[in-house]
Coordinates of C-alpha atoms and ligand atoms in Angstrom, one line a residue:
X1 CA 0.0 0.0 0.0
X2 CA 1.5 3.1 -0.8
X3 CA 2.1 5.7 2.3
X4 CA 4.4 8.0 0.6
X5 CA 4.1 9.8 -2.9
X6 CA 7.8 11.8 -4.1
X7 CA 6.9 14.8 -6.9
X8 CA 9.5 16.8 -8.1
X9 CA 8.4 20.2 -8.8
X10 CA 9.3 22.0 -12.0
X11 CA 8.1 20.5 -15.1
X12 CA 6.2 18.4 -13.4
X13 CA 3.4 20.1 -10.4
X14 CA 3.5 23.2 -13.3
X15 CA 1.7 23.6 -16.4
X16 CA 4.1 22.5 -18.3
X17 CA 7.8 22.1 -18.3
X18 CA 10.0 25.6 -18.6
X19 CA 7.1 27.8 -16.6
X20 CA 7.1 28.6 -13.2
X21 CA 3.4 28.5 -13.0
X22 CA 2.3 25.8 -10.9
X23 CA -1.2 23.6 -11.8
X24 CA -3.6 24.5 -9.4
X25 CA -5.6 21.0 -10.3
X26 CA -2.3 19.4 -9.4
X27 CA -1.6 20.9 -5.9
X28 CA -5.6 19.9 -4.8
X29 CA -4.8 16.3 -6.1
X30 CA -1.8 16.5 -3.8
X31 CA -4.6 17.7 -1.0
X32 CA -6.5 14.9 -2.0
X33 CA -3.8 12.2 -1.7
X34 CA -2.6 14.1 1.7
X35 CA -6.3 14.0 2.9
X36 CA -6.6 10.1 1.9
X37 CA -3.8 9.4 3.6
X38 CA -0.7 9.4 1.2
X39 CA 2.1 11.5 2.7
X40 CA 3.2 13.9 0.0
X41 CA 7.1 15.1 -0.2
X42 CA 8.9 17.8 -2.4
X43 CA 11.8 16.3 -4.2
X44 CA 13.3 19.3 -6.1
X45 CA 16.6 21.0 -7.4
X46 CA 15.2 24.0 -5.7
X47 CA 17.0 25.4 -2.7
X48 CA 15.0 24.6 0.9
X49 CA 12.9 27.9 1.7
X50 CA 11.7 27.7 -2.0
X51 CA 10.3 24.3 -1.1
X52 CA 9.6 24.8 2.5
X53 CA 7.5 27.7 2.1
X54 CA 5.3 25.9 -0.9
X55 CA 5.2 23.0 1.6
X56 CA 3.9 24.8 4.6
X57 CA 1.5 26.5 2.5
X58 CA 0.5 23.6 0.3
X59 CA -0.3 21.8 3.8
X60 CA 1.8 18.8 2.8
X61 CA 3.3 16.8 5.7
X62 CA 5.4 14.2 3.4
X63 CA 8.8 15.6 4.0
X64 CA 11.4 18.0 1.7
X65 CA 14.6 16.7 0.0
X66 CA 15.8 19.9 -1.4
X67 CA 18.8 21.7 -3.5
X68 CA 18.9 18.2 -5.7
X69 CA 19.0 15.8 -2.8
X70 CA 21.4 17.2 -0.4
X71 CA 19.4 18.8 1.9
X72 CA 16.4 16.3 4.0
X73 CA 13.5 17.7 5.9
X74 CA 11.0 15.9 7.7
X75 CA 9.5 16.1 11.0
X76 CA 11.1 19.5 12.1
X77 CA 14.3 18.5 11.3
X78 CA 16.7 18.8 8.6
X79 CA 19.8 17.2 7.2
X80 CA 22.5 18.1 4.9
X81 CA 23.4 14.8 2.9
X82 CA 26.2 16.2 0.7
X83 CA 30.1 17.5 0.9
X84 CA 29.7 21.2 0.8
X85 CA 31.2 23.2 -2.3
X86 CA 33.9 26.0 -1.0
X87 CA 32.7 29.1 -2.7
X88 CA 36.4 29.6 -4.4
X89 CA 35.5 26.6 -7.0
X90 CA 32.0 27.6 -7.1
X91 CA 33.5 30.9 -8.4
X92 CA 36.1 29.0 -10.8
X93 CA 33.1 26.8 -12.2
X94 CA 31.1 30.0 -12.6
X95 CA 34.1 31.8 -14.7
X96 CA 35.7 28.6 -16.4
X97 CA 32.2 27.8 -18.3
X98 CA 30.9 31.5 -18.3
X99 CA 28.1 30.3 -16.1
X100 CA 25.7 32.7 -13.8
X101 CA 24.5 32.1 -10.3
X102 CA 21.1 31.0 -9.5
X103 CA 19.4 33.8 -7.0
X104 CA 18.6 31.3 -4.6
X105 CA 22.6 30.0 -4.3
X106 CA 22.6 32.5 -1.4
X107 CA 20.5 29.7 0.5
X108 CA 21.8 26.9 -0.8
X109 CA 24.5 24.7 1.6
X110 CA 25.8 21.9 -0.6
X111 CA 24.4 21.8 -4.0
X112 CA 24.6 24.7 -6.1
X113 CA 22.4 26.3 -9.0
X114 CA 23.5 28.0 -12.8
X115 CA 22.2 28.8 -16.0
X116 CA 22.7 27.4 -19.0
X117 CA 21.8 24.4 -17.9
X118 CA 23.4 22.2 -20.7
X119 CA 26.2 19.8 -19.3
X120 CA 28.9 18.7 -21.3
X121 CA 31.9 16.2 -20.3
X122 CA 34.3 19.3 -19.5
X123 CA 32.5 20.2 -16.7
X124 CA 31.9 16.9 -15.5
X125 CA 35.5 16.1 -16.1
X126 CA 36.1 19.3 -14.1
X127 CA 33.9 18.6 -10.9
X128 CA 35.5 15.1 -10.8
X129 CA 39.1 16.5 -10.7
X130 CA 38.1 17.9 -7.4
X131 CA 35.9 15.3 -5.4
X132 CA 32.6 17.2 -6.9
X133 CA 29.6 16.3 -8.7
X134 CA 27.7 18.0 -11.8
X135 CA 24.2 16.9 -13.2
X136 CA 21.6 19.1 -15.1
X137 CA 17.7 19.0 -14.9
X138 CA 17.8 20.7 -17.9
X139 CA 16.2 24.2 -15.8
X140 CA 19.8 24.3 -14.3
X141 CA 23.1 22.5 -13.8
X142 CA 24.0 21.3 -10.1
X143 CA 27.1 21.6 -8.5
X144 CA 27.2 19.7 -5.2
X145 CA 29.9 17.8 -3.1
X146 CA 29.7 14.2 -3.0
X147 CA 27.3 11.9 -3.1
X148 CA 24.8 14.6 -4.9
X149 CA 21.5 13.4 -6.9
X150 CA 18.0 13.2 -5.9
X151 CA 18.5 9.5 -4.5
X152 CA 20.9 10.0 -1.3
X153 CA 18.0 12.3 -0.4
X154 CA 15.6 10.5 -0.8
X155 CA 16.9 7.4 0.6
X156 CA 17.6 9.9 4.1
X157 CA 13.6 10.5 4.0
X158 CA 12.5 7.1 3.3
X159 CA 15.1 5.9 6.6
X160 CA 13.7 8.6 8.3
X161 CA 9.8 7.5 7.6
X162 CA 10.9 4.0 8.4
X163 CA 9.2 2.9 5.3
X164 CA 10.8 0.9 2.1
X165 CA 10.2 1.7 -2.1
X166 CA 7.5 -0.8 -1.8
X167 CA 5.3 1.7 -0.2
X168 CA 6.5 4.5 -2.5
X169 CA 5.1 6.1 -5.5
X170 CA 7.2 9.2 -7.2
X171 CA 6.0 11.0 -10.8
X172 CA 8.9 13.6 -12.5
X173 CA 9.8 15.1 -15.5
X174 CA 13.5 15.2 -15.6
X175 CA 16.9 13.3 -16.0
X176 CA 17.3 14.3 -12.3
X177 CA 14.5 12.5 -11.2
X178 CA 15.8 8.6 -12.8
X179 CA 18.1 8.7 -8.8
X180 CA 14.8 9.2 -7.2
X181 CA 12.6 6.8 -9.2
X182 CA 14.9 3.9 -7.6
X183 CA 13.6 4.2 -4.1
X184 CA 9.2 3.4 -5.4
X185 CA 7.5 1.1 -6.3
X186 CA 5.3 2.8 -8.8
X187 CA 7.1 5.4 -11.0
X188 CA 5.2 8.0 -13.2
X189 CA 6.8 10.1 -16.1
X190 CA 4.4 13.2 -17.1
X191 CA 4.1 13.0 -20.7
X192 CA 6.4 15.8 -21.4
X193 CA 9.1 13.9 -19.6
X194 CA 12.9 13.7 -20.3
X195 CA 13.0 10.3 -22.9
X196 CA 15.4 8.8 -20.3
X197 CA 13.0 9.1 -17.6
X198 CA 9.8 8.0 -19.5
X199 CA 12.6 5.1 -20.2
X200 CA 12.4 4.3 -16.6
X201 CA 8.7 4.7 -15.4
X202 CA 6.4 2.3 -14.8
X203 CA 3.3 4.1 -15.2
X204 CA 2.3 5.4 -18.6
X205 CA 0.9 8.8 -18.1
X206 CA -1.3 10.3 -21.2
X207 CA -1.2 13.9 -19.8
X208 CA 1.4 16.3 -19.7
X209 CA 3.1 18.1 -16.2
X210 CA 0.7 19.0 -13.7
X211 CA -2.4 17.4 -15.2
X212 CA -0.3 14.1 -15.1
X213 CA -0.1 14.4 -11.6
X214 CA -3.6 14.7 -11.5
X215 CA -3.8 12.2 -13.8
X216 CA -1.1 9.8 -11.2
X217 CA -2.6 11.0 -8.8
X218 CA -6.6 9.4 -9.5
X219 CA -5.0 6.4 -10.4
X220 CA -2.9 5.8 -7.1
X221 CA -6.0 6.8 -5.2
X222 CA -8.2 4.4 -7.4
Ligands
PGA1 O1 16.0 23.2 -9.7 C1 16.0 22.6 -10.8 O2 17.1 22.3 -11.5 C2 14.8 22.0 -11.3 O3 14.0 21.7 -10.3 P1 13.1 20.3 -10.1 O4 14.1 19.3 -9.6 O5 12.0 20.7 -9.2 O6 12.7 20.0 -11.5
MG2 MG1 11.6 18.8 -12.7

């Protein structure tokens, strides 16, 4: 039976991927799995007061794994998961690959934002050199100390529910999101999904972003 349902959040609780704007038909299907008693968690690239604010306002109660996995909230406390990144080769990244700064870097502790978000094997070549990790969710490249990725995160929240992937569902719209389909049971790409995460899923989804949460969401429920 499934206690916990993961959603990543850009691309895949918006309209569609590359808005901000989130699908309000999505967030009461997440009400409607809270209220039916599926635990709903934020799995996201974003950095924690993004996610903690939509959280506390979206009355979910699921948990957080924020800044791409290496940052874990639940239950009033929260966890950093990752090496930090010392500012000085956060600065080189930035000016070796003519990169800018995500806003929210400024509350980020281990895992670090920039735009353009393509990756290519220089960078990750480069982060390797120095006992870091790169990875793009095609909004934004990550920088974070080691492990980074989704999946140390989210295997912190699922230790700290005390529950295993059997009584997990997760739905997502990015590469980023393949780490964090390893720890459910039932795994949903929205429609307009990265190929190498529809690749992965398990659940077929007709509709796109957040009206294939809705879409998840009704079938989980079912
Ligand atoms: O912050 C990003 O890179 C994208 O965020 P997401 O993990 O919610 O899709
Ligand atoms: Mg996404």
């Amino acid at each position: 039976m499934i206690k916990l349902l993961l959603t990543d959040l850009d691309g895949t609780l918006t309209i569609d991927r590359g808005t901000y704007k989130l699908d309000l038909e999505a967030i009461n299907s997440l009400r409607r799995a809270e209220s039916s008693g599926v635990k709903v968690a934020l799995v996201s690239g974003n950095s924690y007061p993004v996610l903690r604010g939509l959280y506390n306002y979206l009355g979910l109660s699921g948990g957080i794994v924020a800044e791409n996995g290496c940052l874990v909230f639940y239950s009033g406390n929260s966890i950093i998961t990752c090496d930090t990144v010392p500012r000085r080769l956060i600065d080189e990244f930035k000016a070796i690959f003519n990169l800018k700064e995500s806003w929210q870097n400024e509350f980020r502790k281990a895992d670090f934002g920039f735009t353009p978000a393509e990756i290519n094997n220089e960078m990750i070549k480069w982060a390797s050199e120095r006992d870091l990790v790169v990875q793009s969710s095609g909004y934004a490249l990550h920088l974070s100390g080691k492990p980074g990725g989704k999946g140390v995160g989210v295997r912190k929240l699922l230790e700290l529910h005390g529950i295993v992937r059997e009584e997990v569902a997760a739905i997502g719209d990015s590469k980023t999101d393949i780490e964090m389909f390893e720890y459910a049971t039932i795994r949903g790409a929205v429609a307009n999904a990265d190929p190498a995460l529809l690749k992965v899923s398990n659940v077929t989804l007709k509709l796109k972003s957040g009206r294939g949460v809705t879409e998840f969401i009704d079938m989980i429920l079912r």
